[in-house]
mmCIF file of C-alpha atoms in Angstrom:
data_model
loop_
_atom_site.group_PDB
_atom_site.id
_atom_site.type_symbol
_atom_site.label_atom_id
_atom_site.label_comp_id
_atom_site.label_asym_id
_atom_site.label_seq_id
_atom_site.Cartn_x
_atom_site.Cartn_y
_atom_site.Cartn_z
ATOM 1 C CA MET M 14 20.588 9.296 61.803
ATOM 2 C CA GLU M 15 21.513 10.984 58.501
ATOM 3 C CA GLU M 16 20.632 8.918 55.327
ATOM 4 C CA PRO M 17 23.511 7.822 53.155
ATOM 5 C CA PRO M 18 23.971 9.694 50.169
ATOM 6 C CA PRO M 19 22.666 8.236 46.805
ATOM 7 C CA GLU M 20 24.882 5.951 44.945
ATOM 8 C CA GLN M 21 26.507 7.462 41.999
ATOM 9 C CA PRO M 22 27.221 5.190 38.857
ATOM 10 C CA PRO M 23 30.864 4.794 38.044
ATOM 11 C CA ALA M 24 32.319 7.204 35.674
ATOM 12 C CA GLY M 25 32.428 4.696 32.789
ATOM 13 C CA GLU M 26 28.756 3.652 33.218
ATOM 14 C CA GLU M 27 27.597 7.302 33.359
ATOM 15 C CA GLU M 28 29.595 7.958 29.989
ATOM 16 C CA ASP M 29 27.935 4.792 28.483
ATOM 17 C CA ALA M 30 24.381 6.177 29.352
ATOM 18 C CA GLU M 31 25.280 9.545 27.580
ATOM 19 C CA ASP M 32 26.639 7.731 24.515
ATOM 20 C CA ALA M 33 23.452 5.469 24.347
ATOM 21 C CA ALA M 34 21.211 8.665 24.598
ATOM 22 C CA ALA M 35 23.165 10.491 21.881
ATOM 23 C CA ALA M 36 22.860 7.570 19.693
ATOM 24 C CA GLY M 37 19.123 7.911 19.479
ATOM 25 C CA PRO M 38 15.909 6.109 20.823
ATOM 26 C CA GLU M 39 16.284 2.936 22.464
ATOM 27 C CA TRP M 40 14.649 -0.447 21.597
ATOM 28 C CA ASN M 41 11.438 -0.136 23.123
ATOM 29 C CA ILE M 42 8.397 -2.226 21.972
ATOM 30 C CA PRO M 43 5.102 -0.360 22.623
ATOM 31 C CA PRO M 44 2.181 -1.980 24.515
ATOM 32 C CA ASN M 45 0.350 -4.659 22.686
ATOM 33 C CA ALA M 46 2.898 -4.767 19.822
ATOM 34 C CA PRO M 47 3.865 -8.220 18.762
ATOM 35 C CA ALA M 48 7.342 -9.240 19.872
ATOM 36 C CA CYS M 49 8.225 -10.282 16.282
ATOM 37 C CA MET M 50 7.236 -9.160 12.827
ATOM 38 C CA GLU M 51 6.277 -11.779 10.255
ATOM 39 C CA ARG M 52 8.608 -12.229 7.325
ATOM 40 C CA HIS M 53 6.464 -11.334 4.324
ATOM 41 C CA LEU M 54 5.889 -7.584 4.105
ATOM 42 C CA GLU M 55 2.782 -7.150 2.004
ATOM 43 C CA GLY M 56 2.390 -3.262 1.969
ATOM 44 C CA ALA M 57 3.843 -0.052 2.863
ATOM 45 C CA HIS M 58 2.060 3.524 2.890
ATOM 46 C CA TYR M 59 3.337 6.883 4.072
ATOM 47 C CA ARG M 60 0.858 9.272 5.973
ATOM 48 C CA ALA M 61 1.122 13.058 5.304
ATOM 49 C CA ASP M 62 3.259 13.597 8.214
ATOM 50 C CA GLY M 63 5.815 10.950 7.076
ATOM 51 C CA ALA M 64 4.904 8.049 9.345
ATOM 52 C CA LEU M 65 5.235 4.679 7.709
ATOM 53 C CA LEU M 66 2.494 2.034 7.895
ATOM 54 C CA LEU M 67 3.559 -1.618 7.191
ATOM 55 C CA GLY M 68 1.386 -4.795 6.863
ATOM 56 C CA ALA M 69 3.106 -8.278 7.429
ATOM 57 C CA SER M 70 1.987 -11.904 6.896
ATOM 58 C CA GLY M 71 3.466 -15.163 7.880
ATOM 59 C CA LEU M 72 2.868 -17.390 4.996
ATOM 60 C CA ASN M 73 5.034 -20.490 5.734
ATOM 61 C CA GLY M 74 3.389 -21.712 9.053
ATOM 62 C CA ARG M 75 0.503 -23.780 9.791
ATOM 63 C CA CYS M 76 -1.424 -20.660 10.403
ATOM 64 C CA TRP M 77 -1.460 -17.444 8.274
ATOM 65 C CA ALA M 78 -0.930 -14.884 11.031
ATOM 66 C CA GLY M 79 -0.447 -11.126 10.346
ATOM 67 C CA SER M 80 0.413 -7.817 11.979
ATOM 68 C CA LEU M 81 0.338 -4.020 11.400
ATOM 69 C CA TRP M 82 3.044 -1.657 12.272
ATOM 70 C CA VAL M 83 3.524 2.105 12.439
ATOM 71 C CA PHE M 84 6.859 3.845 12.394
ATOM 72 C CA ALA M 85 7.299 7.504 13.028
ATOM 73 C CA ASP M 86 10.911 7.104 11.775
ATOM 74 C CA PRO M 87 10.585 4.995 8.607
ATOM 75 C CA ARG M 88 14.433 4.386 8.572
ATOM 76 C CA ARG M 89 14.051 2.285 11.628
ATOM 77 C CA ALA M 90 11.711 -0.288 9.792
ATOM 78 C CA PRO M 91 11.305 -2.996 10.131
ATOM 79 C CA SER M 92 12.857 -3.244 13.404
ATOM 80 C CA GLU M 93 10.069 -4.036 15.884
ATOM 81 C CA GLY M 94 11.579 -2.270 18.982
ATOM 82 C CA PHE M 95 11.574 1.072 17.033
ATOM 83 C CA CYS M 96 8.065 1.148 16.055
ATOM 84 C CA THR M 97 5.486 3.603 17.536
ATOM 85 C CA ALA M 98 2.602 1.146 17.360
ATOM 86 C CA GLY M 99 1.801 -2.440 16.477
ATOM 87 C CA VAL M 100 -0.733 -5.066 16.710
ATOM 88 C CA GLN M 101 -1.358 -8.806 15.793
ATOM 89 C CA THR M 102 -4.145 -9.531 13.216
ATOM 90 C CA GLU M 103 -5.940 -13.035 13.215
ATOM 91 C CA ALA M 104 -4.887 -13.772 9.677
ATOM 92 C CA GLY M 105 -2.573 -12.628 6.940
ATOM 93 C CA VAL M 106 -2.756 -9.200 5.659
ATOM 94 C CA ALA M 107 -3.317 -9.144 1.850
ATOM 95 C CA ASP M 108 -3.684 -5.270 1.454
ATOM 96 C CA LEU M 109 -3.817 -2.131 3.572
ATOM 97 C CA CYS M 110 -3.939 1.558 3.384
ATOM 98 C CA TRP M 111 -4.379 4.818 5.570
ATOM 99 C CA VAL M 112 -8.015 6.103 6.195
ATOM 100 C CA ALA M 113 -7.483 9.841 6.981
ATOM 101 C CA ASP M 114 -5.014 10.457 9.802
ATOM 102 C CA ARG M 115 -5.519 7.533 12.192
ATOM 103 C CA GLY M 116 -7.569 4.939 10.284
ATOM 104 C CA ILE M 117 -6.014 1.704 8.955
ATOM 105 C CA LEU M 118 -8.183 -0.263 6.518
ATOM 106 C CA VAL M 119 -7.028 -3.864 6.043
ATOM 107 C CA ALA M 120 -7.970 -6.821 3.486
ATOM 108 C CA SER M 121 -7.636 -10.001 5.346
ATOM 109 C CA ASP M 122 -6.830 -13.364 4.274
ATOM 110 C CA SER M 123 -9.608 -14.574 6.694
ATOM 111 C CA GLY M 124 -12.253 -12.876 4.326
ATOM 112 C CA ALA M 125 -12.842 -9.783 6.550
ATOM 113 C CA VAL M 126 -12.581 -6.234 5.911
ATOM 114 C CA GLU M 127 -10.953 -4.756 8.993
ATOM 115 C CA LEU M 128 -10.869 -1.082 10.345
ATOM 116 C CA TRP M 129 -8.277 -0.169 12.956
ATOM 117 C CA GLU M 130 -7.491 3.096 14.433
ATOM 118 C CA LEU M 131 -4.436 4.591 16.295
ATOM 119 C CA ASP M 132 -5.099 5.937 19.702
ATOM 120 C CA GLU M 133 -4.754 9.637 20.634
ATOM 121 C CA LYS M 134 -1.136 9.050 21.636
ATOM 122 C CA GLU M 135 -0.555 6.805 18.731
ATOM 123 C CA THR M 136 0.896 4.009 20.724
ATOM 124 C CA LEU M 137 -1.934 1.617 20.450
ATOM 125 C CA ILE M 138 -3.779 0.246 17.457
ATOM 126 C CA VAL M 139 -7.235 -0.402 18.217
ATOM 127 C CA ASN M 140 -9.814 -2.550 16.088
ATOM 128 C CA LYS M 141 -12.985 -0.415 15.149
ATOM 129 C CA PHE M 142 -14.753 -3.284 13.272
ATOM 130 C CA CYS M 143 -14.266 -6.537 11.516
ATOM 131 C CA LYS M 144 -16.781 -7.734 8.964
ATOM 132 C CA TYR M 145 -17.064 -11.024 7.230
ATOM 133 C CA GLU M 146 -18.714 -9.954 4.135
ATOM 134 C CA HIS M 147 -16.481 -11.752 1.669
ATOM 135 C CA ASP M 148 -16.674 -15.541 1.127
ATOM 136 C CA ASP M 149 -12.927 -15.887 0.468
ATOM 137 C CA ILE M 150 -9.636 -13.974 0.862
ATOM 138 C CA VAL M 151 -9.946 -10.175 0.504
ATOM 139 C CA MET M 152 -7.241 -9.179 -2.133
ATOM 140 C CA ALA M 153 -7.476 -5.518 -2.235
ATOM 141 C CA VAL M 154 -8.957 -2.359 -0.547
ATOM 142 C CA ALA M 155 -9.035 1.252 -1.503
ATOM 143 C CA VAL M 156 -10.430 4.413 -0.077
ATOM 144 C CA LEU M 157 -12.702 6.548 -2.091
ATOM 145 C CA ALA M 158 -12.586 10.404 -2.197
ATOM 146 C CA GLY M 159 -14.135 11.869 1.033
ATOM 147 C CA SER M 160 -12.797 8.828 3.131
ATOM 148 C CA THR M 161 -16.287 7.806 4.316
ATOM 149 C CA GLN M 162 -16.585 5.047 1.657
ATOM 150 C CA VAL M 163 -14.155 2.360 0.641
ATOM 151 C CA VAL M 164 -14.136 -0.548 -1.818
ATOM 152 C CA SER M 165 -12.860 -3.988 -1.598
ATOM 153 C CA GLY M 166 -12.304 -6.927 -3.866
ATOM 154 C CA GLY M 167 -11.859 -10.566 -3.129
ATOM 155 C CA ARG M 168 -11.333 -14.109 -4.297
ATOM 156 C CA ASP M 169 -15.014 -14.647 -4.360
ATOM 157 C CA PHE M 170 -15.238 -12.647 -7.461
ATOM 158 C CA CYS M 171 -17.111 -9.739 -5.552
ATOM 159 C CA VAL M 172 -16.605 -6.010 -5.367
ATOM 160 C CA LYS M 173 -18.036 -4.475 -2.340
ATOM 161 C CA VAL M 174 -18.564 -0.734 -1.422
ATOM 162 C CA TRP M 175 -18.630 0.047 2.236
ATOM 163 C CA ASP M 176 -19.852 3.023 4.488
ATOM 164 C CA LEU M 177 -17.275 3.284 7.210
ATOM 165 C CA PRO M 178 -19.238 5.348 9.850
ATOM 166 C CA GLN M 179 -22.263 2.871 9.399
ATOM 167 C CA GLN M 180 -19.887 -0.181 9.267
ATOM 168 C CA THR M 181 -22.006 -1.631 6.436
ATOM 169 C CA VAL M 182 -21.850 -2.826 2.908
ATOM 170 C CA LEU M 183 -23.737 -0.206 0.521
ATOM 171 C CA HIS M 184 -23.406 -2.163 -2.591
ATOM 172 C CA SER M 185 -22.124 -5.652 -3.529
ATOM 173 C CA TYR M 186 -21.270 -6.438 -7.238
ATOM 174 C CA ARG M 187 -20.373 -9.757 -8.933
ATOM 175 C CA ALA M 188 -19.389 -8.365 -12.296
ATOM 176 C CA HIS M 189 -16.133 -10.394 -12.316
ATOM 177 C CA SER M 190 -16.034 -14.067 -12.911
ATOM 178 C CA ASP M 191 -12.745 -14.947 -11.069
ATOM 179 C CA ALA M 192 -10.646 -13.505 -8.303
ATOM 180 C CA VAL M 193 -10.431 -9.768 -7.977
ATOM 181 C CA THR M 194 -6.720 -8.759 -7.606
ATOM 182 C CA CYS M 195 -6.801 -5.035 -7.395
ATOM 183 C CA VAL M 196 -9.205 -2.060 -6.724
ATOM 184 C CA ALA M 197 -8.144 1.592 -7.230
ATOM 185 C CA SER M 198 -10.061 4.701 -6.238
ATOM 186 C CA CYS M 199 -10.362 7.800 -8.461
ATOM 187 C CA PRO M 200 -9.105 10.881 -6.969
ATOM 188 C CA GLY M 201 -11.758 13.700 -6.245
ATOM 189 C CA LYS M 202 -14.536 11.346 -7.378
ATOM 190 C CA ASP M 203 -16.209 9.328 -4.492
ATOM 191 C CA THR M 204 -18.457 7.187 -6.787
ATOM 192 C CA MET M 205 -15.686 6.209 -9.323
ATOM 193 C CA PHE M 206 -13.162 3.367 -9.065
ATOM 194 C CA LEU M 207 -11.427 0.645 -10.935
ATOM 195 C CA SER M 208 -11.005 -3.084 -10.460
ATOM 196 C CA CYS M 209 -9.117 -5.814 -12.331
ATOM 197 C CA ALA M 210 -9.322 -9.628 -12.013
ATOM 198 C CA GLU M 211 -8.214 -12.983 -13.214
ATOM 199 C CA ASP M 212 -11.129 -13.195 -15.584
ATOM 200 C CA ASN M 213 -8.925 -11.014 -17.902
ATOM 201 C CA ARG M 214 -11.149 -7.966 -17.378
ATOM 202 C CA THR M 215 -10.512 -4.587 -16.070
ATOM 203 C CA LEU M 216 -13.681 -2.417 -15.088
ATOM 204 C CA LEU M 217 -14.449 1.046 -14.721
ATOM 205 C CA TRP M 218 -17.068 1.683 -12.011
ATOM 206 C CA ASP M 219 -19.541 4.624 -11.379
ATOM 207 C CA THR M 220 -21.950 3.697 -8.509
ATOM 208 C CA ARG M 221 -24.404 6.389 -9.814
ATOM 209 C CA CYS M 222 -25.200 4.501 -12.788
ATOM 210 C CA PRO M 223 -27.913 1.680 -13.080
ATOM 211 C CA LYS M 224 -25.156 -0.453 -14.729
ATOM 212 C CA PRO M 225 -22.112 0.640 -12.794
ATOM 213 C CA ALA M 226 -19.485 -1.350 -14.482
ATOM 214 C CA THR M 227 -17.960 -0.651 -17.877
ATOM 215 C CA ARG M 228 -15.388 -2.944 -19.419
ATOM 216 C CA ILE M 229 -12.123 -1.261 -20.552
ATOM 217 C CA VAL M 230 -10.523 -3.353 -23.297
ATOM 218 C CA CYS M 231 -6.696 -2.464 -23.853
ATOM 219 C CA SER M 232 -5.086 -4.192 -26.668
ATOM 220 C CA ALA M 233 -1.541 -3.191 -25.483
ATOM 221 C CA CYS M 234 -2.106 -5.620 -22.367
ATOM 222 C CA ASN M 235 -2.660 -9.220 -23.874
ATOM 223 C CA HIS M 236 -2.273 -10.912 -20.465
ATOM 224 C CA LEU M 237 -4.281 -11.069 -17.230
ATOM 225 C CA PRO M 238 -4.255 -7.640 -15.546
ATOM 226 C CA THR M 239 -2.766 -7.645 -11.980
ATOM 227 C CA SER M 240 -2.577 -4.074 -10.984
ATOM 228 C CA VAL M 241 -4.343 -0.726 -11.605
ATOM 229 C CA MET M 242 -3.796 3.004 -10.402
ATOM 230 C CA TRP M 243 -5.339 6.169 -11.247
ATOM 231 C CA HIS M 244 -3.299 8.949 -12.466
ATOM 232 C CA PRO M 245 -3.377 11.869 -9.725
ATOM 233 C CA HIS M 246 -4.035 14.736 -12.129
ATOM 234 C CA LYS M 247 -5.921 13.227 -14.930
ATOM 235 C CA SER M 248 -9.420 11.398 -14.270
ATOM 236 C CA ASP M 249 -9.396 9.714 -17.687
ATOM 237 C CA ILE M 250 -5.898 8.233 -17.493
ATOM 238 C CA PHE M 251 -4.918 5.196 -15.325
ATOM 239 C CA ALA M 252 -1.841 2.911 -14.975
ATOM 240 C CA LEU M 253 -2.419 -0.825 -15.979
ATOM 241 C CA GLY M 254 -0.064 -3.815 -15.258
ATOM 242 C CA ASP M 255 -0.421 -7.274 -16.281
ATOM 243 C CA GLU M 256 1.133 -10.613 -15.549
ATOM 244 C CA ASN M 257 3.700 -10.582 -18.234
ATOM 245 C CA GLY M 258 5.273 -7.340 -16.765
ATOM 246 C CA THR M 259 3.653 -4.949 -19.345
ATOM 247 C CA VAL M 260 2.758 -1.382 -18.143
ATOM 248 C CA ALA M 261 0.304 0.717 -20.018
ATOM 249 C CA LEU M 262 -1.006 4.316 -19.597
ATOM 250 C CA VAL M 263 -4.629 3.693 -20.570
ATOM 251 C CA ASP M 264 -7.150 6.432 -21.460
ATOM 252 C CA THR M 265 -10.698 5.397 -20.674
ATOM 253 C CA LYS M 266 -12.195 7.275 -23.517
ATOM 254 C CA ASN M 267 -9.937 5.767 -25.921
ATOM 255 C CA PRO M 268 -8.285 2.485 -24.619
ATOM 256 C CA ASP M 269 -6.486 1.428 -27.861
ATOM 257 C CA SER M 270 -4.457 4.539 -27.857
ATOM 258 C CA ALA M 271 -2.686 3.295 -24.706
ATOM 259 C CA LEU M 272 1.129 3.917 -24.270
ATOM 260 C CA SER M 273 2.652 0.581 -23.158
ATOM 261 C CA SER M 274 6.058 -0.781 -22.491
ATOM 262 C CA THR M 275 7.388 -4.067 -21.103
ATOM 263 C CA VAL M 276 8.848 -2.995 -17.938
ATOM 264 C CA HIS M 277 9.383 -6.350 -15.959
ATOM 265 C CA ALA M 278 9.673 -9.920 -16.583
ATOM 266 C CA ARG M 279 6.902 -11.225 -14.326
ATOM 267 C CA ASN M 280 3.672 -10.236 -12.709
ATOM 268 C CA ILE M 281 3.372 -6.496 -11.723
ATOM 269 C CA THR M 282 2.301 -6.203 -8.080
ATOM 270 C CA GLY M 283 1.807 -2.510 -7.648
ATOM 271 C CA PHE M 284 2.088 1.125 -8.768
ATOM 272 C CA ALA M 285 2.719 4.552 -7.228
ATOM 273 C CA PHE M 286 2.612 7.762 -8.948
ATOM 274 C CA SER M 287 4.951 10.549 -7.349
ATOM 275 C CA ALA M 288 3.893 14.105 -6.181
ATOM 276 C CA HIS M 289 5.705 15.805 -9.128
ATOM 277 C CA SER M 290 3.897 18.186 -11.376
ATOM 278 C CA SER M 291 4.547 15.685 -14.197
ATOM 279 C CA PRO M 292 4.292 12.541 -11.906
ATOM 280 C CA LEU M 293 6.852 9.717 -12.257
ATOM 281 C CA LEU M 294 5.321 6.228 -12.102
ATOM 282 C CA ALA M 295 7.119 3.634 -9.864
ATOM 283 C CA SER M 296 6.192 -0.135 -10.522
ATOM 284 C CA ILE M 297 7.017 -3.190 -8.477
ATOM 285 C CA SER M 298 6.961 -6.905 -9.546
ATOM 286 C CA GLU M 299 7.467 -10.628 -8.779
ATOM 287 C CA ASP M 300 10.586 -10.276 -10.749
ATOM 288 C CA CYS M 301 12.088 -8.722 -7.753
ATOM 289 C CA SER M 302 12.682 -5.282 -9.183
ATOM 290 C CA VAL M 303 11.608 -1.859 -8.774
ATOM 291 C CA ALA M 304 11.331 0.358 -11.770
ATOM 292 C CA VAL M 305 10.605 4.197 -12.025
ATOM 293 C CA LEU M 306 9.210 5.619 -15.423
ATOM 294 C CA ASP M 307 8.774 9.029 -16.704
ATOM 295 C CA SER M 308 5.432 10.301 -18.633
ATOM 296 C CA ASP M 309 6.662 8.553 -21.726
ATOM 297 C CA LEU M 310 7.301 5.058 -19.589
ATOM 298 C CA SER M 311 10.998 5.497 -20.348
ATOM 299 C CA GLU M 312 12.956 4.070 -17.374
ATOM 300 C CA VAL M 313 14.678 6.562 -15.083
ATOM 301 C CA PHE M 314 15.596 4.204 -12.233
ATOM 302 C CA ARG M 315 15.946 0.485 -11.478
ATOM 303 C CA SER M 316 16.546 -1.384 -8.454
ATOM 304 C CA ARG M 317 17.182 -5.043 -8.132
ATOM 305 C CA SER M 318 17.957 -5.057 -4.386
ATOM 306 C CA HIS M 319 15.027 -7.251 -3.220
ATOM 307 C CA GLN M 320 15.650 -10.853 -2.934
ATOM 308 C CA ASP M 321 11.978 -11.929 -3.291
ATOM 309 C CA PHE M 322 8.776 -10.607 -4.594
ATOM 310 C CA VAL M 323 8.223 -6.843 -4.103
ATOM 311 C CA LYS M 324 4.793 -6.305 -2.769
ATOM 312 C CA GLY M 325 4.506 -2.574 -1.590
ATOM 313 C CA LEU M 326 5.535 0.668 -2.466
ATOM 314 C CA SER M 327 5.051 4.457 -1.255
ATOM 315 C CA TRP M 328 6.643 7.805 -2.174
ATOM 316 C CA SER M 329 7.852 9.849 0.813
ATOM 317 C CA PRO M 330 5.610 13.028 1.434
ATOM 318 C CA SER M 331 8.715 15.002 2.750
ATOM 319 C CA ASP M 332 11.221 14.078 -0.016
ATOM 320 C CA ASN M 333 9.839 13.716 -3.726
ATOM 321 C CA ALA M 334 12.914 11.856 -4.748
ATOM 322 C CA LEU M 335 12.457 9.100 -1.913
ATOM 323 C CA LEU M 336 10.529 5.894 -2.908
ATOM 324 C CA THR M 337 10.365 3.171 -0.256
ATOM 325 C CA THR M 338 9.450 -0.545 -1.115
ATOM 326 C CA VAL M 339 8.999 -3.628 1.035
ATOM 327 C CA GLY M 340 8.821 -7.288 -0.057
ATOM 328 C CA TRP M 341 8.658 -10.889 0.989
ATOM 329 C CA ASP M 342 12.231 -10.808 1.821
ATOM 330 C CA HIS M 343 11.456 -8.625 4.860
ATOM 331 C CA GLN M 344 13.612 -5.882 3.517
ATOM 332 C CA VAL M 345 12.309 -2.128 3.800
ATOM 333 C CA LEU M 346 14.379 -0.292 1.198
ATOM 334 C CA HIS M 347 14.533 3.452 0.657
ATOM 335 C CA HIS M 348 15.474 4.343 -2.959
ATOM 336 C CA THR M 349 16.792 7.788 -4.044
ATOM 337 C CA VAL M 350 15.379 8.369 -7.552
ATOM 338 C CA PRO M 351 16.998 10.883 -9.885
ATOM 339 C CA ILE M 352 15.001 13.809 -10.527
ATOM 340 C CA LEU M 353 15.181 16.158 -13.580
ATOM 341 C CA THR M 354 16.162 19.754 -12.720
ATOM 342 C CA ALA M 355 12.761 21.188 -13.983
ATOM 343 C CA GLU M 356 11.005 18.744 -11.671
ATOM 344 C CA ALA M 357 13.163 19.657 -8.637
ATOM 345 C CA SER M 358 12.383 23.251 -9.231
ATOM 346 C CA GLY M 359 8.618 22.656 -9.559
ATOM 347 C CA VAL M 360 8.393 23.652 -13.275
ATOM 348 C CA ASN M 361 5.297 22.043 -14.797
ATOM 349 C CA CYS M 362 6.427 19.370 -17.315
ATOM 350 C CA VAL M 363 3.144 18.060 -18.308
ATOM 351 C CA LYS M 364 2.971 17.433 -21.940
ATOM 352 C CA GLU M 365 -0.248 19.015 -23.491
#
């Protein structure tokens, strides 16, 4: 007896399937990824290949839950069904960053420093370690040059330097007398980093020294420092932001000569330097705005599209004019920043 021929879909259904395929990837949540992303987006970081890492926290429930997400196509973020990988965390995510190509370093509201890693096919995010060395919320983490050591700062006033392969704390310092709000690594120098805290102090660290912390006093910023970031090309220069919205470019050898400007109306929450030969400096704030400044701290771009605190930012590695920001309004916004002709052609515009 002959088998009946396989059923063919009606012509209309076949056309619908073809249209769906042409429209792009389907909604498909990967294994172990949460069904829903928390509202408050805390950080965004591009990887060298353009994949976007997001950290999210739920801050208005009985428990502060969190999650990590990776999007191969950043323009699909924050739609859960289009992520490459995702995972639930036990507490809110205060800060996060990439470690090399597959590692994800997390500062947790639980007081833990966590290391996660993408599996080989990048569809799963697997926990490598979770260490409770801080006695309060971990506010900030940064990867030191070389990617084998990281630094963390917390609300327990402590700054800690970690050895990732050994999963241990190498140094624990209590040089601050209030909550540490930000830490920043120095490009190309694996023993140097910056920290700032609610004790109104900004510290320059060098772990090779018997007394590793040196206070940087900048008269241009008269309020509590909230964010720091090192200049990518000049190891003596860093960006400093305070709770009043002031941005300063500080020379560690001569802090009183700092160039400063009141860019925001409220607390500055983060910085990112662009990859141009004369880098642009992007800043974000609790005034819900995004600003981009040139080397003279003159404004070249401003966006007020966010409806809540802006908490994370990152420049695209594939497009020097594309800046991505995230915030507590659950928006992932992609801004096209106007670039000077000289910059676009790669001419060195650094002022000597």
